[in-house]
JSON list of C-alpha atoms in Angstrom, two decimals:
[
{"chain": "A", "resi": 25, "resn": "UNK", "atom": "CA", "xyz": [48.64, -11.47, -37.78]},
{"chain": "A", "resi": 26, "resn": "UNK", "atom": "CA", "xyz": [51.20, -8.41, -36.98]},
{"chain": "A", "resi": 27, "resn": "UNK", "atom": "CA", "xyz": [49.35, -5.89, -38.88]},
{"chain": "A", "resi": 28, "resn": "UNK", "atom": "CA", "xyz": [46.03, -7.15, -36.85]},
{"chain": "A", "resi": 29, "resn": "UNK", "atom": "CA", "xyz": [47.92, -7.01, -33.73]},
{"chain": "A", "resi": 30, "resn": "UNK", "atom": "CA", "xyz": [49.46, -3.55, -34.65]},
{"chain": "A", "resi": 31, "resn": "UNK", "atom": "CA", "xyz": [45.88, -2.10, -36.07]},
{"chain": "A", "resi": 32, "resn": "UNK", "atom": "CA", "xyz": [44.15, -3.65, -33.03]},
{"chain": "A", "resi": 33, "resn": "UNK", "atom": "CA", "xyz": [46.73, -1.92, -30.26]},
{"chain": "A", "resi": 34, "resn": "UNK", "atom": "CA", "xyz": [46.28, 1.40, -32.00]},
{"chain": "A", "resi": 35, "resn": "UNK", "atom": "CA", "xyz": [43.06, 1.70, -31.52]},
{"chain": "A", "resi": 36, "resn": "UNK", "atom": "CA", "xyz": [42.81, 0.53, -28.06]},
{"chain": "A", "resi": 37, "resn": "UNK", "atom": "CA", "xyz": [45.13, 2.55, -26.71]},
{"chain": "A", "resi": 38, "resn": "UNK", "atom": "CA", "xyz": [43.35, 5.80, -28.97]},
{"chain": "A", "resi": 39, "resn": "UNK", "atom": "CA", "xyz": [39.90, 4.99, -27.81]},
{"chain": "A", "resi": 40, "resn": "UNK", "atom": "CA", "xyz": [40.66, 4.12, -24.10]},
{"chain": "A", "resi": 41, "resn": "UNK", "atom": "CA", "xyz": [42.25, 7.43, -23.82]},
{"chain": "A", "resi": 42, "resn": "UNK", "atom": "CA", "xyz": [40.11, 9.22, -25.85]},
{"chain": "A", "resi": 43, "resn": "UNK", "atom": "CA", "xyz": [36.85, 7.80, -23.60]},
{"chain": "A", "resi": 44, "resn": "UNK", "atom": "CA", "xyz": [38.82, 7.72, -20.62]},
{"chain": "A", "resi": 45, "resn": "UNK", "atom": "CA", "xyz": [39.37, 11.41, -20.69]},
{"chain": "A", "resi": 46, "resn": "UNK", "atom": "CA", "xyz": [36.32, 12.07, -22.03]},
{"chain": "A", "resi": 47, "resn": "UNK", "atom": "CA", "xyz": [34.11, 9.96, -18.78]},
{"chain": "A", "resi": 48, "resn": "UNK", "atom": "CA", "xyz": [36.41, 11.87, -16.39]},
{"chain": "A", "resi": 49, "resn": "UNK", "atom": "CA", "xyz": [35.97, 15.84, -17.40]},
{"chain": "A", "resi": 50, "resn": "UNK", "atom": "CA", "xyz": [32.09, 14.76, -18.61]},
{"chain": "A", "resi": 51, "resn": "UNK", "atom": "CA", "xyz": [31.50, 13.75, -14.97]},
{"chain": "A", "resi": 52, "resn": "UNK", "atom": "CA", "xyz": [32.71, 17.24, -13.65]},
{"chain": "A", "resi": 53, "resn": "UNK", "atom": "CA", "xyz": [30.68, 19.05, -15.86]},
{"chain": "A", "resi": 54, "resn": "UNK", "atom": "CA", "xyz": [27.59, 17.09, -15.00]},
{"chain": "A", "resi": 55, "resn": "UNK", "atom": "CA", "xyz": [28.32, 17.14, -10.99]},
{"chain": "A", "resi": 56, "resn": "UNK", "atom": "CA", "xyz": [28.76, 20.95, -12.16]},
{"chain": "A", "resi": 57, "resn": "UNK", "atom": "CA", "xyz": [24.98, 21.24, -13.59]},
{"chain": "A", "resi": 58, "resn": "UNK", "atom": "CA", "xyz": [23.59, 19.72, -11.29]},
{"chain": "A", "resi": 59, "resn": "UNK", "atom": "CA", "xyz": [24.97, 21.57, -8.24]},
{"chain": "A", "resi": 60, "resn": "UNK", "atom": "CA", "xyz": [22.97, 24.59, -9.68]},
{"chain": "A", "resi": 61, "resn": "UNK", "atom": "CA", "xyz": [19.41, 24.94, -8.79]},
{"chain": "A", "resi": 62, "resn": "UNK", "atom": "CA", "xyz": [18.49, 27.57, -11.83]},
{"chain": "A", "resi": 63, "resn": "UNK", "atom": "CA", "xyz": [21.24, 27.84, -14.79]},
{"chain": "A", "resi": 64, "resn": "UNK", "atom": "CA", "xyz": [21.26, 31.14, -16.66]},
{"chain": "A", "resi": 65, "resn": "UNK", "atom": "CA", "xyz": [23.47, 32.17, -19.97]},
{"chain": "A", "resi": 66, "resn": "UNK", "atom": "CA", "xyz": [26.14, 33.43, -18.16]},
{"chain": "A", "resi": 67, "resn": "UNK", "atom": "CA", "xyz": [27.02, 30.53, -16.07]},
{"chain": "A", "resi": 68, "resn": "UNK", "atom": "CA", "xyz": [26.28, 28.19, -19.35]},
{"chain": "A", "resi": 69, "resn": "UNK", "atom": "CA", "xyz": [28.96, 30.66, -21.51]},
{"chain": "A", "resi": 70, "resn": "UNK", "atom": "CA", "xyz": [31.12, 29.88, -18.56]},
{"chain": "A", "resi": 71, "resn": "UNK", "atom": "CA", "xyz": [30.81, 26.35, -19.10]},
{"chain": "A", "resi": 72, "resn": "UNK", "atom": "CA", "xyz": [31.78, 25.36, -22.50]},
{"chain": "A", "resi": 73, "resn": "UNK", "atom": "CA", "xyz": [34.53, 27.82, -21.95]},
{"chain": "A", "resi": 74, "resn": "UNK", "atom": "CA", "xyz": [35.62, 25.18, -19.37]},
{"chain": "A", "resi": 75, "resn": "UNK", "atom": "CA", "xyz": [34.74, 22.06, -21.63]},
{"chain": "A", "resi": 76, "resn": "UNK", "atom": "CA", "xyz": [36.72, 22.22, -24.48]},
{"chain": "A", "resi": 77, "resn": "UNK", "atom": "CA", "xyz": [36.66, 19.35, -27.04]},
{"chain": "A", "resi": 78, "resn": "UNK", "atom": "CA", "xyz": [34.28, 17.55, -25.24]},
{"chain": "A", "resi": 79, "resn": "UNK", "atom": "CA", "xyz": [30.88, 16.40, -26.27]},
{"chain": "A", "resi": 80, "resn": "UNK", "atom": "CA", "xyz": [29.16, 17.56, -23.81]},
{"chain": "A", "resi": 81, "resn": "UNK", "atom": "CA", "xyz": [30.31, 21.51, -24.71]},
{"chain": "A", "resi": 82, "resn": "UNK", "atom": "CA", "xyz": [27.83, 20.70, -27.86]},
{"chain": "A", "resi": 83, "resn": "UNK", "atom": "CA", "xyz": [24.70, 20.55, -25.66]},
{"chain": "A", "resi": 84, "resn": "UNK", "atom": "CA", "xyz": [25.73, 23.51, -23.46]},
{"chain": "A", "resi": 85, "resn": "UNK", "atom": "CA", "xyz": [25.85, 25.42, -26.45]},
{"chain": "A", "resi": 86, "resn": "UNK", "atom": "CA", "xyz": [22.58, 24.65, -27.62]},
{"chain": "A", "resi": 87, "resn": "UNK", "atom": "CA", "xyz": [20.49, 27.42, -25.28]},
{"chain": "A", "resi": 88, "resn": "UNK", "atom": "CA", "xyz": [23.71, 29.89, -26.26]},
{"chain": "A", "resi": 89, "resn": "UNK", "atom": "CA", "xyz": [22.53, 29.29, -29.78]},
{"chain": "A", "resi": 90, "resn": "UNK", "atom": "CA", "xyz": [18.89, 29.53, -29.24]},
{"chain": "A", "resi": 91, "resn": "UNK", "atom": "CA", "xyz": [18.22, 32.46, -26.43]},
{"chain": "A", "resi": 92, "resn": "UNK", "atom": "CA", "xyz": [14.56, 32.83, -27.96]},
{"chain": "A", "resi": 93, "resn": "UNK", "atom": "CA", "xyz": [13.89, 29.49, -27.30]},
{"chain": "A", "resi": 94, "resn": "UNK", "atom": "CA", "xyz": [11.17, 29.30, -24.48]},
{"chain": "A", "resi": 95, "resn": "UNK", "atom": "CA", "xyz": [9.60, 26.03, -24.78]},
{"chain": "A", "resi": 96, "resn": "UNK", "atom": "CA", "xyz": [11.41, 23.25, -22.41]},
{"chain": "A", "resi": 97, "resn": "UNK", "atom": "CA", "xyz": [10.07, 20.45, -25.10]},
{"chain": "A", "resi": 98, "resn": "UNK", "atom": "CA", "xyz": [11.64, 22.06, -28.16]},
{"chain": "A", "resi": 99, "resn": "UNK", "atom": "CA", "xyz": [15.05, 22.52, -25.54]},
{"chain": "A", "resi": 100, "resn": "UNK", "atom": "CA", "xyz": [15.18, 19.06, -25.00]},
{"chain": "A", "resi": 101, "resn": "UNK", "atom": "CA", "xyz": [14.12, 18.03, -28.67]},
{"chain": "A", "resi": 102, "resn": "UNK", "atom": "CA", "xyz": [17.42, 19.82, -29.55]},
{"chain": "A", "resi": 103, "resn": "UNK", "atom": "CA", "xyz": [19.44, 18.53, -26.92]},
{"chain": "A", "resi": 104, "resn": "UNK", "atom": "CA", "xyz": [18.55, 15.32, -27.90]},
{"chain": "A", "resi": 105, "resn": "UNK", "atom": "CA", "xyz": [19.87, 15.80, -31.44]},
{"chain": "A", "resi": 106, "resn": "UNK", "atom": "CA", "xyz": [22.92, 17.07, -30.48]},
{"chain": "A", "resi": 107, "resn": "UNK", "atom": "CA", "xyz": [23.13, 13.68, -28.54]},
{"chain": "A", "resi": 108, "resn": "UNK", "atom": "CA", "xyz": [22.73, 12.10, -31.50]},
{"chain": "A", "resi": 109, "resn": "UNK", "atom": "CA", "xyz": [25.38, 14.00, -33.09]},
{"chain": "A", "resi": 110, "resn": "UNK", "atom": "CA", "xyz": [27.94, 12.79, -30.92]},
{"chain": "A", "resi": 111, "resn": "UNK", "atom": "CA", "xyz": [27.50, 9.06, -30.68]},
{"chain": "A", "resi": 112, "resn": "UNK", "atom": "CA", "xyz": [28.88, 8.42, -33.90]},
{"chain": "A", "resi": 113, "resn": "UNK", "atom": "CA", "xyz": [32.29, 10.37, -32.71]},
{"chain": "A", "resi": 114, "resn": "UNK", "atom": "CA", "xyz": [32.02, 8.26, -29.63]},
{"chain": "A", "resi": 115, "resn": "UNK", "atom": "CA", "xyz": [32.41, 4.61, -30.90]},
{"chain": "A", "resi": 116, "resn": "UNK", "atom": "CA", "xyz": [34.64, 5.99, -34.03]},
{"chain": "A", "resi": 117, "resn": "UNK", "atom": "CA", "xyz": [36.86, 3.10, -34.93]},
{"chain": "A", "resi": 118, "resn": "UNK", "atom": "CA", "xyz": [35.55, 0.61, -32.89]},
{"chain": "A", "resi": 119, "resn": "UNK", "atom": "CA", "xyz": [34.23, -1.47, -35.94]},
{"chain": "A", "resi": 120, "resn": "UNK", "atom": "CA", "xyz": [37.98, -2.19, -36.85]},
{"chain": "A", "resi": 121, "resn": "UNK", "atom": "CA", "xyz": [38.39, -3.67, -33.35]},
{"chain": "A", "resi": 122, "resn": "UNK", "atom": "CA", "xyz": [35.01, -5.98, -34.15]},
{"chain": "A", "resi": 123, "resn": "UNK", "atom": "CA", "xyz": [36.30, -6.84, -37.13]},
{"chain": "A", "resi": 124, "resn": "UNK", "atom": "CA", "xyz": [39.80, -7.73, -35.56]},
{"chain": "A", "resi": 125, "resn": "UNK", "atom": "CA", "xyz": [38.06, -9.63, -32.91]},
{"chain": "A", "resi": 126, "resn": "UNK", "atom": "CA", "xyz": [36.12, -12.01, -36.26]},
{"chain": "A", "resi": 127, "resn": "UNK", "atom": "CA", "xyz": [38.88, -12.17, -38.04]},
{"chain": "A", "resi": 128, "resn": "UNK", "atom": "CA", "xyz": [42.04, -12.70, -36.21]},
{"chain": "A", "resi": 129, "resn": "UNK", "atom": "CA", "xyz": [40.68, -16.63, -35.02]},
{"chain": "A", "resi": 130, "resn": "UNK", "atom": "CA", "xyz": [39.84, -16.98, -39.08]},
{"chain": "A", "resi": 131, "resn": "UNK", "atom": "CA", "xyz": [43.28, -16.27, -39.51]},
{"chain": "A", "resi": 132, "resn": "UNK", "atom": "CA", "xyz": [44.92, -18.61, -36.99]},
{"chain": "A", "resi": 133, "resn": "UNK", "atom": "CA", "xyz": [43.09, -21.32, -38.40]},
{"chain": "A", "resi": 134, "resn": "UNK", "atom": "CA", "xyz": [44.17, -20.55, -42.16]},
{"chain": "A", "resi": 135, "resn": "UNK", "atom": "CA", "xyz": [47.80, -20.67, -41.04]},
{"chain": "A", "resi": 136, "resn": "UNK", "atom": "CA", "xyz": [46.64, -24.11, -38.95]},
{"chain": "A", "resi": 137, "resn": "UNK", "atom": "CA", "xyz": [45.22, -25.42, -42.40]},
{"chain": "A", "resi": 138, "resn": "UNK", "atom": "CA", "xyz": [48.78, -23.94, -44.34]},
{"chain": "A", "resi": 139, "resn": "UNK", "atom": "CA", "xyz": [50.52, -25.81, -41.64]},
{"chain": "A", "resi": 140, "resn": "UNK", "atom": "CA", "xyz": [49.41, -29.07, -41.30]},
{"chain": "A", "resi": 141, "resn": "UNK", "atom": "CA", "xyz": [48.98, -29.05, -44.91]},
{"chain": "A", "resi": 142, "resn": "UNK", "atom": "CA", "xyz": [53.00, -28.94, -45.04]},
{"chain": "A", "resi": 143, "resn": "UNK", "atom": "CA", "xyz": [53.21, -31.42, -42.11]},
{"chain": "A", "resi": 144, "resn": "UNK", "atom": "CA", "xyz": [51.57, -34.08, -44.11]},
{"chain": "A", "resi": 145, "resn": "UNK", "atom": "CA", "xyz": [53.03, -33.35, -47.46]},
{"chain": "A", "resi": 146, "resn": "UNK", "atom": "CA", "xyz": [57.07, -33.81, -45.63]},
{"chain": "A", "resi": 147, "resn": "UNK", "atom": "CA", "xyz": [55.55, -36.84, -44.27]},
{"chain": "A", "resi": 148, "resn": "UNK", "atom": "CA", "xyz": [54.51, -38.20, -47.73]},
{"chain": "A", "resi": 149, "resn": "UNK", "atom": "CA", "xyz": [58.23, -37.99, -48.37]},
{"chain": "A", "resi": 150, "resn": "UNK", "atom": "CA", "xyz": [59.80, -41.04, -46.59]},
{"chain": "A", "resi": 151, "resn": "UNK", "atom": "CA", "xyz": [63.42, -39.51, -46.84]},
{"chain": "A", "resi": 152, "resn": "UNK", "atom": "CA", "xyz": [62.18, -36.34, -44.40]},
{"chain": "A", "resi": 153, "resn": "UNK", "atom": "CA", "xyz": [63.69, -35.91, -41.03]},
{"chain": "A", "resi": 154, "resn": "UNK", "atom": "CA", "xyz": [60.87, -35.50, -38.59]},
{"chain": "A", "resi": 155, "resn": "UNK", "atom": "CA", "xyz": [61.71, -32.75, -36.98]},
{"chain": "A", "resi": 156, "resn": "UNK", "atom": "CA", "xyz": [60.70, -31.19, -40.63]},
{"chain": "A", "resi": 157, "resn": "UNK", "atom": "CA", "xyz": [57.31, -32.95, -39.84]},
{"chain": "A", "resi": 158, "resn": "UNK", "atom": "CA", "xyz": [56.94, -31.43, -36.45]},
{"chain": "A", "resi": 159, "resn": "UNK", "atom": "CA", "xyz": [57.99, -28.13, -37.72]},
{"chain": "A", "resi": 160, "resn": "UNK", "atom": "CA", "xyz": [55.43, -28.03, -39.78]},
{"chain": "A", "resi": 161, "resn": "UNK", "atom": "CA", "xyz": [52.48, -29.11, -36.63]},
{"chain": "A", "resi": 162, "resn": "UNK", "atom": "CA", "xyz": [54.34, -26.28, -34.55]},
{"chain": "A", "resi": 163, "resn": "UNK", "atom": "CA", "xyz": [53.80, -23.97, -37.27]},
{"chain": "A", "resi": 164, "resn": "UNK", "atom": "CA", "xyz": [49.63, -25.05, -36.75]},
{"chain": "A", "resi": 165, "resn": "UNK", "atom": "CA", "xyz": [49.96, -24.65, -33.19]},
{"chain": "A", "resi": 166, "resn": "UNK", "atom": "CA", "xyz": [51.42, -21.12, -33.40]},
{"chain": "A", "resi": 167, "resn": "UNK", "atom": "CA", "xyz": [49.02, -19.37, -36.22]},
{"chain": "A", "resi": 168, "resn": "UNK", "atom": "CA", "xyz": [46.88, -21.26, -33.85]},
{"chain": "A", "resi": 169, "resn": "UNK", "atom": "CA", "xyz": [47.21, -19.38, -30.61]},
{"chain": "A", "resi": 170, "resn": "UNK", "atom": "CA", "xyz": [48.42, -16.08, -32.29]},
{"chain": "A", "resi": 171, "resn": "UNK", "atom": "CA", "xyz": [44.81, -15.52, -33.66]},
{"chain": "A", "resi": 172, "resn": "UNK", "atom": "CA", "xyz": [43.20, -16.69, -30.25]},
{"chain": "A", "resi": 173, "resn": "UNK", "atom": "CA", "xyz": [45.34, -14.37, -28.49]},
{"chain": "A", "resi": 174, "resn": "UNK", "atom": "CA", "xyz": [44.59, -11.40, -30.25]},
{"chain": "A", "resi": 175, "resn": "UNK", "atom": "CA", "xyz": [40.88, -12.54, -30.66]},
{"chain": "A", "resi": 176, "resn": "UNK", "atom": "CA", "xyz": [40.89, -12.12, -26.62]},
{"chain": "A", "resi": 177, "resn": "UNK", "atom": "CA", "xyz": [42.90, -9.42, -26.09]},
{"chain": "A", "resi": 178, "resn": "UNK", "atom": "CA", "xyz": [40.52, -7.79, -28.56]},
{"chain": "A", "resi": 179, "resn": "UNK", "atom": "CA", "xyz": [36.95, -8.68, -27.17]},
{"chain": "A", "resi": 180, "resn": "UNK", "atom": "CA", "xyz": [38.00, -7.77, -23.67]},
{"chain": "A", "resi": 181, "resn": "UNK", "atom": "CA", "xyz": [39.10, -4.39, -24.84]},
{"chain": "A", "resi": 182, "resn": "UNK", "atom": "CA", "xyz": [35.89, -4.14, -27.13]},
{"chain": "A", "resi": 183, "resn": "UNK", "atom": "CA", "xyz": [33.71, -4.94, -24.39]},
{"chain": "A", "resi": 184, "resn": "UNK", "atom": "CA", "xyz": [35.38, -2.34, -22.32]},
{"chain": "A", "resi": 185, "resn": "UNK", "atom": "CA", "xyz": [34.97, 0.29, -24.76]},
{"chain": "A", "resi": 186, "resn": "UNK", "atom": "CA", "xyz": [31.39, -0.21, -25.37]},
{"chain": "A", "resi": 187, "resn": "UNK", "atom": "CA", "xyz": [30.55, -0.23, -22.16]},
{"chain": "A", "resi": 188, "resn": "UNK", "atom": "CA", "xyz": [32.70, 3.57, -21.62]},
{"chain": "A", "resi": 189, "resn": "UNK", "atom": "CA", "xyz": [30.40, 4.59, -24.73]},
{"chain": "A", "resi": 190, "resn": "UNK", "atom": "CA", "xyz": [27.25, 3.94, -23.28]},
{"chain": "A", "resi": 191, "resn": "UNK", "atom": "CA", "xyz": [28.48, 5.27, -19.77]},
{"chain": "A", "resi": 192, "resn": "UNK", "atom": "CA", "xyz": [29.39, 8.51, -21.98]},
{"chain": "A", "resi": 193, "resn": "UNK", "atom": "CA", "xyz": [25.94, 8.38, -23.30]},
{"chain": "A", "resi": 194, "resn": "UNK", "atom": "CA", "xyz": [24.48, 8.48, -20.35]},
{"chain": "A", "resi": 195, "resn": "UNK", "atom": "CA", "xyz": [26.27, 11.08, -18.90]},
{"chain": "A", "resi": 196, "resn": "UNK", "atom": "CA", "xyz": [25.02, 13.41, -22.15]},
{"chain": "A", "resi": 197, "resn": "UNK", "atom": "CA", "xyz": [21.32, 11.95, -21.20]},
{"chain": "A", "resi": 198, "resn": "UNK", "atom": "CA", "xyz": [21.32, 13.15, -17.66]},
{"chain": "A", "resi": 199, "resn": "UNK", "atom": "CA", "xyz": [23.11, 16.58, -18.78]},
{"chain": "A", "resi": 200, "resn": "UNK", "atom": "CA", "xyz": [20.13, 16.90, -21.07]},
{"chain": "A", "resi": 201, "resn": "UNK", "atom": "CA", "xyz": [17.64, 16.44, -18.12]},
{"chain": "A", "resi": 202, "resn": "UNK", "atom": "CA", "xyz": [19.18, 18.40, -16.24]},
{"chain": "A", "resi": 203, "resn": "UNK", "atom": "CA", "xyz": [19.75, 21.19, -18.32]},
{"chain": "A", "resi": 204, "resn": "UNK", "atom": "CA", "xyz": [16.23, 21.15, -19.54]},
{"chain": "A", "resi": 205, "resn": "UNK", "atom": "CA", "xyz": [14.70, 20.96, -15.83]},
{"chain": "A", "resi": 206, "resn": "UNK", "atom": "CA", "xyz": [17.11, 23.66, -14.76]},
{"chain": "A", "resi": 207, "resn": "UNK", "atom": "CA", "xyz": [16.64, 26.21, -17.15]},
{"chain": "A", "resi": 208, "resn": "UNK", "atom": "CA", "xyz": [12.96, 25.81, -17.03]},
{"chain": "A", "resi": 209, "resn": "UNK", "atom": "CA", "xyz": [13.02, 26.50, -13.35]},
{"chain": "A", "resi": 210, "resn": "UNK", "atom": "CA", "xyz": [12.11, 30.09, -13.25]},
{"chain": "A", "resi": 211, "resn": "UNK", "atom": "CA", "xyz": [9.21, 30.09, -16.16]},
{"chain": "A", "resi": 212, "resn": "UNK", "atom": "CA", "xyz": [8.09, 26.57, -14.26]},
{"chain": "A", "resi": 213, "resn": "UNK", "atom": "CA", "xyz": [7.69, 29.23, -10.31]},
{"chain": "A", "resi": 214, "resn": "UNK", "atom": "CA", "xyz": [6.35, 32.29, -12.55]},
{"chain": "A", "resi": 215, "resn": "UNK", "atom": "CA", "xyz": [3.71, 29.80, -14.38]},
{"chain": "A", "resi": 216, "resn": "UNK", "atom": "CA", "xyz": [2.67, 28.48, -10.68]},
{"chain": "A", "resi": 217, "resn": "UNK", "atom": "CA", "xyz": [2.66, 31.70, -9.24]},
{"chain": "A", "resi": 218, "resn": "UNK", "atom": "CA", "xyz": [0.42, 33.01, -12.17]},
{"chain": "A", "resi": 219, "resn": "UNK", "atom": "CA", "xyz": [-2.37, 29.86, -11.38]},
{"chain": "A", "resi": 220, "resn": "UNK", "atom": "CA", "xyz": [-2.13, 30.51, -7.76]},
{"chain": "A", "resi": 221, "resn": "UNK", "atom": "CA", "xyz": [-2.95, 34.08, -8.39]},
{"chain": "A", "resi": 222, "resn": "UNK", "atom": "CA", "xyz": [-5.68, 33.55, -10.81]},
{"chain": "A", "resi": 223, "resn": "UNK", "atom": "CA", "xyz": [-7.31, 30.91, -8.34]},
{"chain": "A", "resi": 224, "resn": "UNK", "atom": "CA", "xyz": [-7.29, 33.13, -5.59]},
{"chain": "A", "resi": 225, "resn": "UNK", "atom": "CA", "xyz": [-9.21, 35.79, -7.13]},
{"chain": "A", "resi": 226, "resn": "UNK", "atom": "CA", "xyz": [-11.49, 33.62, -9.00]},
{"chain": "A", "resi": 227, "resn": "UNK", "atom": "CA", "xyz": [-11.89, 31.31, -6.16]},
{"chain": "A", "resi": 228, "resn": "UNK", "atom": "CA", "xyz": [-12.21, 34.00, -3.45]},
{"chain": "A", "resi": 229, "resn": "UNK", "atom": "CA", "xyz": [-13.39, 34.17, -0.02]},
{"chain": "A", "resi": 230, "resn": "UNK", "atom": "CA", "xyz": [-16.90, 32.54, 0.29]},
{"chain": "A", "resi": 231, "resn": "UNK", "atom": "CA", "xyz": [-19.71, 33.89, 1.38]},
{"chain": "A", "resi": 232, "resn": "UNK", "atom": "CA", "xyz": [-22.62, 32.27, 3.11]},
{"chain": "A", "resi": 233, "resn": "UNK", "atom": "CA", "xyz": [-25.89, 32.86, 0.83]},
{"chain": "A", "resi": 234, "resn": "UNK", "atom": "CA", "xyz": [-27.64, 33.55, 3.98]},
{"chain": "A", "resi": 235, "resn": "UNK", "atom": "CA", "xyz": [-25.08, 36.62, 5.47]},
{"chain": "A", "resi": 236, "resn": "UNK", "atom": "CA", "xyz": [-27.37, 39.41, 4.28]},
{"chain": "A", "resi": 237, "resn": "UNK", "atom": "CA", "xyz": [-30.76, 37.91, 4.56]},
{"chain": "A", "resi": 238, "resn": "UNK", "atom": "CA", "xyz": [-30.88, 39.68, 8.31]},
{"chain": "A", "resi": 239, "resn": "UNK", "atom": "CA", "xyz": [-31.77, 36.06, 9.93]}
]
C-alpha cells in the first residue's frame, strides 16, 4: 500500500505540473496566433523561439521545415501528425495511475481476507484474549480503507488529468486551424483576385445585339 501511495503521489504531482504548465503557456501561444490576421516565417521563427519545450513549438516548426510547401491540405496533413506525435508525451505515465486506481481496492481487500483470516484462527484458540481477536478485525478494517483511500484519491486525480490532456489536445487542434487558415491567407486573396480578374474580362460589358443594326 506505501509504495502505491508513494508511486501514485509522484506522478500526480509530475503530471499536474507538467500539464498545468503546459495548458497555461499553450493558451498564450494560441491567443498569440490567432491575434494575427496573416502569419509569415518571421513571426513563426519568433514563436517557437518563445515556446520552448512545449508541444505546441513542434507544429510551429512544421512550415519552418517545409517553406516549399504551398498546398494548405498537405500543411494541415502535417500538422496533424505532429499532433499525433505529441499525445503520447501528453498522457505519459498516466497508465500507472489507472493501474493504481484497479489495484489499490484489490489490495485492501487481500489484507481484509489476511486479516480476518487471523481474527478467526485466535478465536479458534479458546485461551486468546480478545483484544488479539479484535486486533486482528482492525487489521481488516485498515487494509480496508487504505486501498479505498488511495483508490479515490487516485481516480479524482486521473480524471483530472485526462481531462487537462484532452484540453491540451485541443488547444494543438485549434493551433492547427489556425495556422493552416492563416498562412493560407494571402494565396486564398491572390487566388480570388485572379477569378475576379479572369471573370471580368471574359464576362465583359454586354452589348445589346441590336446596338449597330442602325434601328
Amino acid at each position: 500500500m506505501a509504495v502505491l501511495l508513494l508511486i501514485g503521489l509522484t506522478v500526480i504531482i509530475d503530471r499536474f505540473w507538467f500539464l498545468g504548465r503546459t495548458i497555461r503557456r499553450g493558451k498564450r501561444v494560441t491567443a498569440t496566433v490567432a491575434q494575427f490576421a496573416h502569419l509569415d516565417r518571421k513571426t513563426l521563427a519568433d514563436l517557437v523561439e518563445k515556446s520552448p519545450r512545449l508541444p505546441h513549438r513542434t507544429l510551429l516548426e512544421v512550415p519552418l521545415q517545409h517553406p516549399e510547401l504551398k498546398d494548405p491540405h498537405r500543411l494541415s496533413e502535417l500538422l496533424e501528425e505532429a499532433i499525433l506525435w505529441q499525445v503520447p508525451k501528453l498522457d505519459s505515465r498516466l497508465w500507472l495511475l489507472d493501474t493504481i486506481v484497479t489495484l489499490a481496492p484489490l489490495l485492501g481487500l487481500l489484507g481484509t481476507i489476511a486479516g480476518m483470516v487471523k481474527a478467526f484462527a485466535v478465536l479458534g484458540d479458546a485461551g486468546n484474549a480478545a483484544t488479539q481477536i479484535t486486533g486482528g478485525v482492525g487489521e481488516a478494517l485498515i487494509a480496508t480503507a487504505c486501498g479505498l483511500l488511495i483508490a479515490i484519491v487516485g481516480l479524482v486525480c486521473f480524471n483530472s488529468l485526462n481531462n487537462w490532456t484532452r484540453l491540451i489536445v485541443h488547444q494543438l487542434e485549434t493551433l492547427k486551424i489556425s495556422m493552416v487558415n492563416r498562412l493560407d491567407a494571402p494565396r486564398a486573396a491572390s487566388g480570388e483576385a485572379r477569378v475576379a480578374a479572369g471573370e471580368k474580362r471574359h464576362y465583359g460589358p454586354a452589348i445589346h445585339p441590336l446596338a449597330n443594326t442602325g434601328t
